[in-house]
Amino acid sequence: MSDDYRQMWKELGLDLDAHDALLGVLGQAYQDIYLAQKQRPEGMGYFDFVMSEVHGLRIKELVDEKAAGRKIVGSYCVFVPEEIVLAANATLVGLCSGADFATEDVERMLPRNTCALIKSSFGFKLGKVCPYLESADMIVGENTCDGKKKAYESLAGLVDNLYVMDLPQVKSENGKALLKAEFLRFKAAVEKLTGVTITAERLKDGIQTVNAKRAALHRLSALRKTDPAPVSGLDGLLVNQVFFYDNPARFTASVNKICDELEKRIAAEEGVFAKKTPRILVSGCPQAVPNWKLPMIVETAGAVIVGEESCVGERGTRNLTDDSGQTVEEMLDAIVDRYFQVDCAIFTPNPDRLDHIQQMVAETKADGVIHYGLQFCQPYLMESIPVEKALEDRQIPCLRLETDYSMEDVGQLKTRVEAFVEQLR
Ligand code: BJ8
């Protein structure tokens, strides 16, 4: 890494030694897991570059944007509407973290039995190793699961720019009214932060930019339905992870470029795995960067992942926002309509998620589902039991896994995944 980057990280307040250690582990993991794959599409080269510069070039871009007066908004959840952030001339970045860090310090602030995703977010703050978090002018927390909403009370003491968004837990008229009220309050807060008034024109622009990102991912998902799979699940997940960090227009162009390449592969009947390789849909908790543990296990066990029913995947990107409104009010209603369909397990009841899992199984021609639950994640672990039952009643094999970010259980998970893949053959 260049000296310029080190200076930038120092100015952002990072702990340079700890940060070096993190980048060292990340780089090695990327090498071992990603670069070891065969037959990768050439277009993934862009994503390799993004990952090699994830704390470098992209952060430099954000720092430059800040110097030019643009604000950065950090978020932990797909309920935070990027359309509104862009319309206020600000940039949204995802802050969810997929690796353990500073665990001892974290466990002095949070109970041990907190999910790895929440612990990781705290670890990155306490360990001073996340330049995205340190660049953010506003950090948005949301009242989703109990773990997150209580953890934000403690996070408020660690950062001075936390904004908490309330969210409904029931898909009722009252729930929708709450979401609308909260999006209006968020719009006002972002306008205050940036000093930019959101006009109809800006909001339409924001909607179209985010829709284009989502549409590119929809295109990619559709191509992953083919047998042989034209791209690995590891790479599919990576693209979905980068969705949260990259410059939107560049991301859209890069995904579309991969799709052009995959179309040619499909026409030539080329794939990353042989035809009839067992196909798996992963469903459950979000897998944030650099959490690549499950796809690594699955795809070295002789199966291919063909879709992610997850917030880092289709739950987060399904449905475009209607951009036909002419006024801010009409477009805000369209944004509320779009986000109110997100079927996170914090909702009760949550029948849409089961429908979506089955729909994705049919569309991706998956042979089975792996339910990915993070240890101590009540919403998804609770939901995994009826999901498994409903799938098995429909003769769709399902394997329920519960894990965290450590590598200690890799051997055990591998044994279970291998047995499941055998069953699918
Ligand atoms: S919309 S899934 S991004 S809340 S894994 S912290 S649920 S205990 S991440 Fe999520 Fe928004 Fe929902 Fe999506 Fe809690 Fe579970 Fe931890 Fe979780």
CSV table of C-alpha atoms and ligand atoms in Angstrom, one decimal, residues 76-79 115 117-118 142 144-145 148 285-286 311 315 342 344 346 374 376-380, ligand 1:
chain,number,residue,atom,x,y,z
A,76,TYR,CA,-26.0,-1.4,8.6
A,77,CYS,CA,-29.2,-2.5,7.0
A,78,VAL,CA,-30.9,-2.7,3.6
A,79,PHE,CA,-33.9,-0.7,4.9
A,115,CYS,CA,-24.5,-12.5,16.9
A,117,LEU,CA,-22.4,-9.5,12.7
A,118,ILE,CA,-23.2,-7.1,15.5
A,142,GLU,CA,-32.2,0.8,12.7
A,144,THR,CA,-34.7,-4.2,13.6
A,145,CYS,CA,-33.7,-7.2,15.8
A,148,LYS,CA,-29.1,-4.4,16.9
A,285,CYS,CA,-28.6,-14.2,7.5
A,286,PRO,CA,-26.6,-11.7,5.5
A,311,CYS,CA,-30.0,-9.1,2.4
A,315,ARG,CA,-33.8,-10.0,-0.4
A,342,VAL,CA,-38.4,-6.5,2.2
A,344,CYS,CA,-36.6,-9.6,6.9
A,346,ILE,CA,-37.8,-9.3,12.1
A,374,LEU,CA,-25.7,-16.9,12.6
A,376,PHE,CA,-27.6,-16.1,18.5
A,377,CYS,CA,-29.6,-14.6,15.7
A,378,GLN,CA,-33.1,-15.2,17.1
A,379,PRO,CA,-35.1,-14.0,14.1
A,380,TYR,CA,-33.5,-16.2,11.4
B,1,BJ8,S1,-33.3,-6.2,6.7
B,1,BJ8,S2,-31.6,-9.1,7.8
B,1,BJ8,S3,-29.9,-6.2,7.0
B,1,BJ8,S4,-31.9,-6.4,9.9
B,1,BJ8,S5,-27.8,-11.6,12.0
B,1,BJ8,S6,-28.0,-8.4,13.4
B,1,BJ8,S7,-31.0,-10.1,12.4
B,1,BJ8,S8,-29.2,-11.1,15.2
B,1,BJ8,S9,-28.8,-8.4,9.9
B,1,BJ8,FE1,-30.4,-7.5,8.7
B,1,BJ8,FE2,-31.7,-5.3,7.9
B,1,BJ8,FE3,-33.0,-7.6,8.4
B,1,BJ8,FE4,-31.5,-7.4,6.3
B,1,BJ8,FE5,-29.9,-9.2,14.1
B,1,BJ8,FE6,-29.7,-11.7,13.1
B,1,BJ8,FE7,-27.5,-10.4,13.9
B,1,BJ8,FE8,-28.9,-9.6,11.8
